[in-house]
CSV table of N, CA and C in Angstrom, one decimal:
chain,number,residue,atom,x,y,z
W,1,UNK,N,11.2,-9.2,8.9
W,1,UNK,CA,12.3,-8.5,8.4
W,1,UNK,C,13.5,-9.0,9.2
W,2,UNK,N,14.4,-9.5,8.5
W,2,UNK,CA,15.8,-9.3,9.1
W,2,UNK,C,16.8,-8.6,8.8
W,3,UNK,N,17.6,-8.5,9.9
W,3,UNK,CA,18.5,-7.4,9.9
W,3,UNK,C,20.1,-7.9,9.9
W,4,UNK,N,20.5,-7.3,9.0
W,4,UNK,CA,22.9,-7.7,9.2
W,4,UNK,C,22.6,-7.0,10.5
W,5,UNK,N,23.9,-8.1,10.5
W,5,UNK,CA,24.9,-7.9,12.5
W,5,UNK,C,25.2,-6.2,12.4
W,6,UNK,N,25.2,-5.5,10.8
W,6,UNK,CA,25.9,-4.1,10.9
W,6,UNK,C,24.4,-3.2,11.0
W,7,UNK,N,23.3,-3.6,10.5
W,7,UNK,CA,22.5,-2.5,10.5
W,7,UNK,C,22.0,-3.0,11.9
W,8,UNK,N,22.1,-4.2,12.6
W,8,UNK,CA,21.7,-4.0,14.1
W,8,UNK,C,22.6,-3.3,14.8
W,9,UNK,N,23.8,-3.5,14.9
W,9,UNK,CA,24.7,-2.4,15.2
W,9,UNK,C,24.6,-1.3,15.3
W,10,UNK,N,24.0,-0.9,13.7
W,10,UNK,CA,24.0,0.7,13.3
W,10,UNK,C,22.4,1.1,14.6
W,11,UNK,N,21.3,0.1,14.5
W,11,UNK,CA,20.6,0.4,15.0
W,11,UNK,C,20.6,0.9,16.5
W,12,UNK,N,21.3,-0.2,17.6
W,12,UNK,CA,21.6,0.1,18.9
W,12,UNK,C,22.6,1.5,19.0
W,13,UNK,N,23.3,1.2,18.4
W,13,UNK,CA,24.3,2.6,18.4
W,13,UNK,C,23.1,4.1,18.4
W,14,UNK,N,22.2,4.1,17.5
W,14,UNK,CA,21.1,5.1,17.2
W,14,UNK,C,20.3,5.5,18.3
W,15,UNK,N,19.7,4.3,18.2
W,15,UNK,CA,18.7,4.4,19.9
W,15,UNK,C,19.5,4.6,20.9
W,16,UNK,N,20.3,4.4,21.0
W,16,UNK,CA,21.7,4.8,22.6
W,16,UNK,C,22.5,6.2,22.8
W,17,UNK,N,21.8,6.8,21.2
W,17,UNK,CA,22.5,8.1,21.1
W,17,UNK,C,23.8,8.8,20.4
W,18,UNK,N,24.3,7.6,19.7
W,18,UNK,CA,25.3,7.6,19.4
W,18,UNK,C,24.9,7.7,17.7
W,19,UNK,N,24.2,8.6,17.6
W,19,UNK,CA,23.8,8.5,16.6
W,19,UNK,C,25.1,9.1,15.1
W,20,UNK,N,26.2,9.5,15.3
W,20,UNK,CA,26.9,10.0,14.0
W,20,UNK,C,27.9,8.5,13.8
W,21,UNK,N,28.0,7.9,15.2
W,21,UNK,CA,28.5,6.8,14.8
W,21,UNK,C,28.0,5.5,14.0
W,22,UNK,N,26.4,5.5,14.6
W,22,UNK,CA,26.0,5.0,13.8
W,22,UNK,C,25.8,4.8,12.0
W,23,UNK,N,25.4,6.5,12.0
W,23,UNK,CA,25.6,6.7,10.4
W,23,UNK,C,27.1,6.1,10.1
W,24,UNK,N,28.3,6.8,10.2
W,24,UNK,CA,29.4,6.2,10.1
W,24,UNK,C,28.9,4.5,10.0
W,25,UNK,N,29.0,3.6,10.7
W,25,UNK,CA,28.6,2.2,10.6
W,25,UNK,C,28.0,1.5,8.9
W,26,UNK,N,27.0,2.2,8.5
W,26,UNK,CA,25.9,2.2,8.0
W,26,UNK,C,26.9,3.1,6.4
W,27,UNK,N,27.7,3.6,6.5
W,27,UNK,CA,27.9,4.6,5.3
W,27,UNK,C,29.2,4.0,4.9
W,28,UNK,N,29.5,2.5,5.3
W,28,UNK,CA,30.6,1.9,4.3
W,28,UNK,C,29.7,0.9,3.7
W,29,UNK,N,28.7,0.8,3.4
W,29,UNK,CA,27.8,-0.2,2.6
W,29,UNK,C,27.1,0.5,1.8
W,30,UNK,N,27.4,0.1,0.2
W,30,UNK,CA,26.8,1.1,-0.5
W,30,UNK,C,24.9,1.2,-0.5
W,31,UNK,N,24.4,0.1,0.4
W,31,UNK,CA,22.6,0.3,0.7
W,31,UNK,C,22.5,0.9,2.1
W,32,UNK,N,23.6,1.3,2.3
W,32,UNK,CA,23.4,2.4,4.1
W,32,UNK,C,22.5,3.3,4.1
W,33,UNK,N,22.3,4.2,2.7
W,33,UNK,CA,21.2,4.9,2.7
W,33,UNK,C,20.3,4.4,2.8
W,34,UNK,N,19.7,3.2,2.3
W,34,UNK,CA,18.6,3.0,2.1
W,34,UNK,C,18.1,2.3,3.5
W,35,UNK,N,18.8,1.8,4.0
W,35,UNK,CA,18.4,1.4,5.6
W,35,UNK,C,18.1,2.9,6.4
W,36,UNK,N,18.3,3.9,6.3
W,36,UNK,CA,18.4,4.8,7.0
W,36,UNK,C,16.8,5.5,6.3
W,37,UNK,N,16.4,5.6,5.1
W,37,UNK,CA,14.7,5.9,4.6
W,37,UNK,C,14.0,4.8,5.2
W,38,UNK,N,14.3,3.9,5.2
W,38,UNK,CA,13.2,2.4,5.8
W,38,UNK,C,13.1,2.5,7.3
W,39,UNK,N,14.4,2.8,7.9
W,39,UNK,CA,14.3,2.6,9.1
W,39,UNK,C,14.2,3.7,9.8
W,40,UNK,N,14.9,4.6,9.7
W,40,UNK,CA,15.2,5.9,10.2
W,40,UNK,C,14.2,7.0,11.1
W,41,UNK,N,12.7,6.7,10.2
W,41,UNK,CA,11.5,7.1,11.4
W,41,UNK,C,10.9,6.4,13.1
W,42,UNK,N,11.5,4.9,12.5
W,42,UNK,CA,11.3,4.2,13.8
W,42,UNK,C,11.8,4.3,14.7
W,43,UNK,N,13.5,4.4,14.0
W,43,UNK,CA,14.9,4.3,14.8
W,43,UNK,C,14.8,5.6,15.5
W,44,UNK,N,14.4,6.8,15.2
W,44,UNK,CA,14.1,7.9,16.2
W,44,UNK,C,12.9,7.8,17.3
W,45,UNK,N,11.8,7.1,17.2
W,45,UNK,CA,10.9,7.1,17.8
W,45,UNK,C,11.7,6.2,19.2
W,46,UNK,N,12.3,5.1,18.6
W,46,UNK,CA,13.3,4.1,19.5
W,46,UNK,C,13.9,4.9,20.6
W,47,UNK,N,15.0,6.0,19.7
W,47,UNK,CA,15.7,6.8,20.6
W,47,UNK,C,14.8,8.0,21.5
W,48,UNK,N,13.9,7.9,21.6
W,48,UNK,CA,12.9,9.1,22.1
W,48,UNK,C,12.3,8.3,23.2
W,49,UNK,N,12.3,7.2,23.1
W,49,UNK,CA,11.6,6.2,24.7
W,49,UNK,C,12.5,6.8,26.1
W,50,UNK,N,12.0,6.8,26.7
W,50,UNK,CA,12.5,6.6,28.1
W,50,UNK,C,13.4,5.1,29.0
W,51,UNK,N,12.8,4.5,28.1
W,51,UNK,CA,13.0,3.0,28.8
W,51,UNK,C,12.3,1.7,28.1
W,52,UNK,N,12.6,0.6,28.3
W,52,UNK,CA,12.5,-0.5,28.4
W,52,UNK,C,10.9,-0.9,27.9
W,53,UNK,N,9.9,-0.5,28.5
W,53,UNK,CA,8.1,-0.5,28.4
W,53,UNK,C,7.9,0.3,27.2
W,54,UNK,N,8.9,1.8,27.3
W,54,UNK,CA,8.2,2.6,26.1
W,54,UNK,C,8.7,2.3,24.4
W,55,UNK,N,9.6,1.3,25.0
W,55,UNK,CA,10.2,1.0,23.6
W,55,UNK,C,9.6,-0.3,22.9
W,56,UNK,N,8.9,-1.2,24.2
W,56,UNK,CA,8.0,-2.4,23.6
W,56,UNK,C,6.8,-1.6,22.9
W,57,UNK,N,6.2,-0.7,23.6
W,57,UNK,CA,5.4,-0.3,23.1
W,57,UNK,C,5.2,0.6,21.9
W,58,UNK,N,6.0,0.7,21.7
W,58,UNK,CA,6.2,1.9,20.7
W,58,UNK,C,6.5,0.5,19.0
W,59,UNK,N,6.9,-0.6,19.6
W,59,UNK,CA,7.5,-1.7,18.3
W,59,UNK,C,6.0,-2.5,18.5
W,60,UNK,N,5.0,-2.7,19.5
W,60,UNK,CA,4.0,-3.0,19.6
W,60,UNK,C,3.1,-1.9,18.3
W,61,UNK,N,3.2,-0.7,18.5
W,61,UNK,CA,2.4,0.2,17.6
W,61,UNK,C,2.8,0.0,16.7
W,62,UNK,N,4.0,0.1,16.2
W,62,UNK,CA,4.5,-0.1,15.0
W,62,UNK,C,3.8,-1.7,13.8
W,63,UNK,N,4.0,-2.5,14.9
W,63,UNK,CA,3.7,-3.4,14.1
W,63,UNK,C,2.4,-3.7,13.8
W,64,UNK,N,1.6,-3.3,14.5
W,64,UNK,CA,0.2,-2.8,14.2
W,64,UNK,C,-0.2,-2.0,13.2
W,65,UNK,N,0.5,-1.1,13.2
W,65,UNK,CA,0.1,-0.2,11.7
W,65,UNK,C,0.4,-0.8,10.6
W,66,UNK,N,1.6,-1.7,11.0
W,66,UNK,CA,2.0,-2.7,9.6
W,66,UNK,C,0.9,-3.7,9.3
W,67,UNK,N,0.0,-4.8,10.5
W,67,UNK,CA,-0.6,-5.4,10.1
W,67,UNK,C,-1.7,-4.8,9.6
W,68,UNK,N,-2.3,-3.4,10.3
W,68,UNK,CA,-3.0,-2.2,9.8
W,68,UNK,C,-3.3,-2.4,8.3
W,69,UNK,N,-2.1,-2.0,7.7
W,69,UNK,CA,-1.8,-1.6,6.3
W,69,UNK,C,-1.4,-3.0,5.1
W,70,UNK,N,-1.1,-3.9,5.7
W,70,UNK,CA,-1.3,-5.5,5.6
W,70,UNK,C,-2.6,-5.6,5.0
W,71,UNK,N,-3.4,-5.3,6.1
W,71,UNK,CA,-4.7,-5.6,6.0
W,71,UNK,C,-5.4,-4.7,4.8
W,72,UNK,N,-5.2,-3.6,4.9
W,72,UNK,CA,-5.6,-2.6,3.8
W,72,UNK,C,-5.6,-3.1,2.2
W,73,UNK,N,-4.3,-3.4,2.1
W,73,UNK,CA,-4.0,-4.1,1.2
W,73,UNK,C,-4.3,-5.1,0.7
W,74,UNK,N,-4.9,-5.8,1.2
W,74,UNK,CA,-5.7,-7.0,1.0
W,74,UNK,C,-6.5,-7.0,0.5
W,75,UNK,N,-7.7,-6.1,1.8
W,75,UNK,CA,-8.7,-5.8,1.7
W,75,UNK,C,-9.1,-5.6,-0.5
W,76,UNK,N,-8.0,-4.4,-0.6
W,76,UNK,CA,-8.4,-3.8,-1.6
W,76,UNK,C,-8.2,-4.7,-2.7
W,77,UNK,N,-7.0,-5.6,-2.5
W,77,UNK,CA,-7.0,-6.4,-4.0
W,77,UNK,C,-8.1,-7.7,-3.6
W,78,UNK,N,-8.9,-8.0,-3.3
W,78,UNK,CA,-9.8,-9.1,-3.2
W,78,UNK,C,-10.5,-8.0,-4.0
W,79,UNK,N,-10.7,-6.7,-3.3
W,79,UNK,CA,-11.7,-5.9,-4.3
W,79,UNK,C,-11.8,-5.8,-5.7
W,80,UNK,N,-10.3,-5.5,-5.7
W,80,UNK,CA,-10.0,-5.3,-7.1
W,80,UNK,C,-10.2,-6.2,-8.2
W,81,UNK,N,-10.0,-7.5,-7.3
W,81,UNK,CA,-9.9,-9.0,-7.9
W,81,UNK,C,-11.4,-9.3,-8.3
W,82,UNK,N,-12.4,-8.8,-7.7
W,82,UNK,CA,-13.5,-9.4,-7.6
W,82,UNK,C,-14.2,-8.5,-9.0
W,83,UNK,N,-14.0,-7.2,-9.1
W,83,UNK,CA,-14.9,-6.3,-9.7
W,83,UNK,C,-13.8,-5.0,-10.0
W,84,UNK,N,-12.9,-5.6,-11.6
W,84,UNK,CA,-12.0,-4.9,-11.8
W,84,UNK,C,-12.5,-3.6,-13.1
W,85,UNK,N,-13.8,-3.4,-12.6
W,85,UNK,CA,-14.5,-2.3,-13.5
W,85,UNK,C,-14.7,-1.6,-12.2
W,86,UNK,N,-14.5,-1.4,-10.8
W,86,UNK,CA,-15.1,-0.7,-10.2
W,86,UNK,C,-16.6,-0.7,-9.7
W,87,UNK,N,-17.8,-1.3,-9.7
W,87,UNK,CA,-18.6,-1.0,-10.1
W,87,UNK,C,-19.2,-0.3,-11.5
W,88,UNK,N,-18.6,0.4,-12.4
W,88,UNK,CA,-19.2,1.2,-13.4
W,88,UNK,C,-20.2,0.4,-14.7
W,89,UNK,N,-21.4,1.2,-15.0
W,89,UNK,CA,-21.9,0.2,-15.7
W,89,UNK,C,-21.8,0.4,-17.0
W,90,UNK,N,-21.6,-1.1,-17.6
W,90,UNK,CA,-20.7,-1.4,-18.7
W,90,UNK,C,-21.9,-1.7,-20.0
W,91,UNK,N,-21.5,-2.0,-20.9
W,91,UNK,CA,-22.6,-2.4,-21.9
W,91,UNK,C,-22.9,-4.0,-21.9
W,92,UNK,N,-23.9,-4.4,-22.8
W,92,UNK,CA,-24.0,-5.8,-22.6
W,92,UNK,C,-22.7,-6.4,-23.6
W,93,UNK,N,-22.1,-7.8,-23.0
W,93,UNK,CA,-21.4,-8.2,-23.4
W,93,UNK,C,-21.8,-8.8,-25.0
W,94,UNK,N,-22.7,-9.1,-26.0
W,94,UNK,CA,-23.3,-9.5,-26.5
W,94,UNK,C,-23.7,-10.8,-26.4
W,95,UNK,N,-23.3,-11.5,-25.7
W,95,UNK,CA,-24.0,-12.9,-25.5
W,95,UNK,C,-25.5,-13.0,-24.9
W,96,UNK,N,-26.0,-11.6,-24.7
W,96,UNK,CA,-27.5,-11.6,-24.4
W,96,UNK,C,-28.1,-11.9,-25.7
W,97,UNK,N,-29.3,-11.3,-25.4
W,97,UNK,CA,-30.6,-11.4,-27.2
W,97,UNK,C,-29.7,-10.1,-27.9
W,98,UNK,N,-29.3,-10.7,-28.9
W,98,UNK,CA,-28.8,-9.2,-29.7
W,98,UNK,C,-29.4,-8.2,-29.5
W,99,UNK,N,-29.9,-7.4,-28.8
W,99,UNK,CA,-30.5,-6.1,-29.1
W,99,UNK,C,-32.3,-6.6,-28.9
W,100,UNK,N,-32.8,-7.7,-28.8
W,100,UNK,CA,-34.3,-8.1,-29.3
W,100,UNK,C,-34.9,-7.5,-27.8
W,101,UNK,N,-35.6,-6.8,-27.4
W,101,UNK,CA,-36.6,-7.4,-26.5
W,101,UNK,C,-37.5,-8.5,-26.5
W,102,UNK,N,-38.4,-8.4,-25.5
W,102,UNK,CA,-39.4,-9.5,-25.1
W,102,UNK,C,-40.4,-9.2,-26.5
W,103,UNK,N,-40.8,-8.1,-26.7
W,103,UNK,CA,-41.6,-7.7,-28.0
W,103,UNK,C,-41.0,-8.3,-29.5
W,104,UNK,N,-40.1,-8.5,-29.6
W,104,UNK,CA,-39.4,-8.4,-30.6
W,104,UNK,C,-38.6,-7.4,-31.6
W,105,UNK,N,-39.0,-6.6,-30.7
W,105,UNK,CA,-38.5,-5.2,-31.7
W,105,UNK,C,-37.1,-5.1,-31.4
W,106,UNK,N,-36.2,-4.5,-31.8
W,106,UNK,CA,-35.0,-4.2,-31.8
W,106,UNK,C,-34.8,-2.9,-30.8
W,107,UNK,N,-33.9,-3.2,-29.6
W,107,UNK,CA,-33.6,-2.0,-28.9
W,107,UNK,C,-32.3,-1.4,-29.4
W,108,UNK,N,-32.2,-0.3,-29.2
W,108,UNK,CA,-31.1,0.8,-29.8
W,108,UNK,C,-30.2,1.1,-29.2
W,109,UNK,N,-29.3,0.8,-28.9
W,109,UNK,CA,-27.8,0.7,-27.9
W,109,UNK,C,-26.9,2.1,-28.4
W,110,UNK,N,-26.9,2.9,-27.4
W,110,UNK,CA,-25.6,4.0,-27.3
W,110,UNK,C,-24.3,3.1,-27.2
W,111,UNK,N,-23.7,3.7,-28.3
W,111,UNK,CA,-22.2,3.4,-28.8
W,111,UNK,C,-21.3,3.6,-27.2
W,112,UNK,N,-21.8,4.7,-26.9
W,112,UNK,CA,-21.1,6.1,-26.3
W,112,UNK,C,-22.0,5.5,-24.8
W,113,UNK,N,-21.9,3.9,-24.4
W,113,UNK,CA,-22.7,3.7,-23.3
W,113,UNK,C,-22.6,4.5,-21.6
W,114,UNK,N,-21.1,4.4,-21.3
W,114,UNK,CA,-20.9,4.5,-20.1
W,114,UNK,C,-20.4,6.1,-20.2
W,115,UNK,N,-20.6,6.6,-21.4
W,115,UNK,CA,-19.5,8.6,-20.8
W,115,UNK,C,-20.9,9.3,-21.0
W,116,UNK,N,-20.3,9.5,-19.8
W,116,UNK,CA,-21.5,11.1,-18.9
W,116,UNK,C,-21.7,12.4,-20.2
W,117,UNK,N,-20.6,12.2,-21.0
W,117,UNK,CA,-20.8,13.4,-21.9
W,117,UNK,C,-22.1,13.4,-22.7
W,118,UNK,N,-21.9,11.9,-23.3
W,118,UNK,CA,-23.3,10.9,-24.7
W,118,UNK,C,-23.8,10.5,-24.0
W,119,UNK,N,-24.3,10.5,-22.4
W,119,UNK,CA,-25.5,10.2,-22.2
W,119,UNK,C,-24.9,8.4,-21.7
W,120,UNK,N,-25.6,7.8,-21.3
W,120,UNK,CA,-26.0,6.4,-20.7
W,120,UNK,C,-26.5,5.5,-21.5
W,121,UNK,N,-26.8,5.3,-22.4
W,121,UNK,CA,-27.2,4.4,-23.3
W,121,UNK,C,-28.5,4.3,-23.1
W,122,UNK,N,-29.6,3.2,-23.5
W,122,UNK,CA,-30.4,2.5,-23.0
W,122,UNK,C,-30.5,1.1,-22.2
C-alpha cells in the first residue's frame, strides 16, 4: 500500500495526537473518509504505543494478520477452484453405462438425486 504526502501527514499528525488536525488534513479530499474506515483502527492502535518498539510491533502484528488472511484467501479459492460443488454428491454425468449395470438390467435413477427431502437416489 501506498500512501499521498497528505494521508501520511494526516497519519503522523494522528499518532502524535493531534488528532482533529489531522481529520481537518484528510476532510479537504473528497476520499478522506474513506482513508479514515481503512486506516483509522490501526492509526489508533499507532497512537496508543508508548514508543518506538511498541509501534514496530504492533505494524509487525498487523501485517501478519494481513498475510494471515492473504493466506485464508487462498487457501479457500484453490478450494473452491478444485471442487466447486463442495463435496456434495451429484448424479452421474451421463457419459457412464446409461443406467445398465454389470447384469444388464436397467438401474432406476431418482430425478430428485441430491435433496434430502426425495431421498438420495440410487
Amino acid at each position: 500500500m501506498v500512501l499521498s504526502s497528505a494521508e501520511a501527514f494526516a497519519a503522523g499528525l494522528y499518532t502524535c495526537g493531534f488528532k482533529a488536525d489531522a481529520r481537518k488534513v484528510m476532510a479537504s479530499f473528497k476520499w478522506g473518509d474513506s482513508f479514515w474506515q481503512l486506516d483509522g483502527e490501526q492509526l489508533d492502535v499507532y497512537a496508543n504505543c508508548k514508543g518506538a518498539d511498541e509501534v514496530i510491533a504492533a505494524q509487525n502484528a498487523a501485517l501478519q494478520r494481513l498475510r494471515d488472511e492473504r493466506q485464508v484467501r487462498a487457501d479457500f479459492a484453490q478450494v473452491s477452484a478444485g471442487d466447486i460443488y463442495g463435496g456434495a454428491s451429484l448424479p452421474p454425468s451421463g457419459s457412464e453405462d446409461e443406467g445398465e449395470s454389470e447384469t444388464g438390467e436397467e438401474e432406476e435413477r431418482s430425478q430428485f438425486w441430491c435433496c434430502p427431502r426425495y431421498g438420495q437416489g440410487t
